[in-house]
Amino acid sequence: MSTTLPIPAVTAETFSAEVAPGSGLVAIEFSAAWCAPCRMMAPALEAISREYAATLRVLQMDADTNAATMARFGVRGVPTMLVFRDGEPVDRIVGAVSLATLRERLDRLASQ
């Protein structure tokens, strides 16, 4: 039996430390509790968090309480995942996507 761990939260206050230069690959999903597609993505995010734990940190940011950070990165809707490498954005995944699509995009980033 596998255990499901919650995806850690990031806030505007902790964002800089989480995606600082030298932090490696970090994926941040902008989501909201009221967002049905965000809830649909939860199992895929948990799977990615487990499967890529050695090379990628997966975090979530609450869109309702972090509007300034969303605006800073041009996030206009949820769910949106931004992937950072050493503090710089390298990919954007907009909308609810399949686990296979997430794996494909992350595998491509990991091999760069």
Coordinates of C-alpha atoms in Angstrom, one line a residue:
M1 CA 0.0 0.0 0.0
S2 CA 1.4 3.4 -0.9
T3 CA 0.9 6.4 1.3
T4 CA -0.3 9.7 0.0
L5 CA 1.5 12.7 1.2
P6 CA 0.1 16.2 0.8
I7 CA 2.0 18.5 -1.6
P8 CA 3.8 21.2 0.4
A9 CA 2.6 24.7 0.1
V10 CA 4.6 27.7 -0.9
T11 CA 3.6 31.3 -0.3
A12 CA 4.7 34.7 -1.5
E13 CA 6.9 34.9 1.6
T14 CA 8.6 31.5 1.0
F15 CA 8.7 31.6 -2.8
S16 CA 12.2 33.1 -3.2
A17 CA 13.7 30.6 -0.9
E18 CA 12.0 27.6 -2.5
V19 CA 13.0 28.6 -6.1
A20 CA 16.4 30.2 -5.3
P21 CA 19.4 29.8 -7.6
G22 CA 20.8 26.4 -7.0
S23 CA 17.5 24.9 -6.0
G24 CA 17.4 22.5 -9.0
L25 CA 14.0 21.6 -10.6
V26 CA 11.0 22.9 -8.7
A27 CA 7.4 22.6 -10.0
I28 CA 4.8 24.9 -8.5
E29 CA 1.2 24.3 -9.2
F30 CA -1.0 27.4 -8.8
S31 CA -4.4 26.1 -7.6
A32 CA -7.5 26.9 -5.5
A33 CA -9.7 24.9 -3.2
W34 CA -12.8 25.8 -5.3
C35 CA -11.2 24.7 -8.6
A36 CA -12.5 21.3 -9.8
P37 CA -9.7 20.8 -12.4
C38 CA -7.2 21.4 -9.6
R39 CA -8.8 18.7 -7.5
M40 CA -8.7 16.4 -10.5
M41 CA -4.9 17.0 -10.8
A42 CA -4.2 16.1 -7.2
P43 CA -3.5 12.4 -7.7
A44 CA -1.2 13.2 -10.7
L45 CA 0.7 15.7 -8.6
E46 CA 1.1 13.3 -5.8
A47 CA 2.4 10.6 -8.2
I48 CA 4.9 13.1 -9.8
S49 CA 6.0 14.2 -6.3
R50 CA 6.8 10.5 -5.4
E51 CA 8.2 9.4 -8.8
Y52 CA 10.5 12.4 -9.3
A53 CA 11.5 13.0 -5.7
A54 CA 15.2 12.6 -6.5
T55 CA 15.2 15.3 -9.2
L56 CA 12.1 17.5 -8.7
R57 CA 10.4 19.2 -5.8
V58 CA 6.6 19.7 -6.3
L59 CA 4.9 22.5 -4.4
Q60 CA 1.5 24.2 -4.5
M61 CA 0.5 27.8 -4.3
D62 CA -2.9 29.0 -3.3
A63 CA -4.1 31.3 -6.1
D64 CA -6.6 33.0 -3.8
T65 CA -4.0 34.3 -1.3
N66 CA -1.0 34.8 -3.7
A67 CA -2.4 37.0 -6.5
A68 CA 0.7 39.1 -6.6
T69 CA 3.0 36.1 -7.3
M70 CA 0.5 34.9 -10.0
A71 CA 0.6 38.3 -11.6
R72 CA 4.4 38.4 -11.4
F73 CA 4.6 35.2 -13.6
G74 CA 1.6 35.9 -15.8
V75 CA -0.5 33.1 -14.4
R76 CA -4.1 33.9 -15.5
G77 CA -5.9 30.7 -14.5
V78 CA -5.8 27.6 -12.4
P79 CA -4.5 25.0 -12.5
T80 CA -1.2 26.3 -13.9
M81 CA 2.1 24.6 -13.2
L82 CA 5.4 26.6 -13.5
V83 CA 8.6 24.6 -13.5
F84 CA 11.8 26.4 -12.4
R85 CA 15.4 25.4 -12.8
D86 CA 17.7 27.1 -10.3
G87 CA 15.3 29.9 -9.9
E88 CA 14.5 30.6 -13.5
P89 CA 11.1 29.5 -15.1
V90 CA 11.7 26.9 -17.8
D91 CA 8.2 25.5 -18.5
R92 CA 4.5 26.3 -18.1
I93 CA 1.7 23.7 -18.1
V94 CA -1.7 25.3 -18.2
G95 CA -4.9 23.5 -17.4
A96 CA -5.6 20.0 -16.2
V97 CA -3.4 17.5 -18.0
S98 CA -2.9 13.8 -17.7
L99 CA -0.2 12.1 -15.7
A100 CA 1.4 10.9 -18.9
T101 CA 1.6 14.5 -20.2
L102 CA 3.2 15.6 -16.9
R103 CA 5.7 12.8 -17.1
E104 CA 6.6 13.6 -20.8
R105 CA 7.2 17.3 -20.0
L106 CA 9.2 16.6 -16.9
D107 CA 11.3 13.9 -18.5
R108 CA 12.2 16.3 -21.2
L109 CA 13.2 19.0 -18.6
A110 CA 15.2 16.5 -16.6
S111 CA 17.2 15.4 -19.6
Q112 CA 18.3 19.0 -20.5

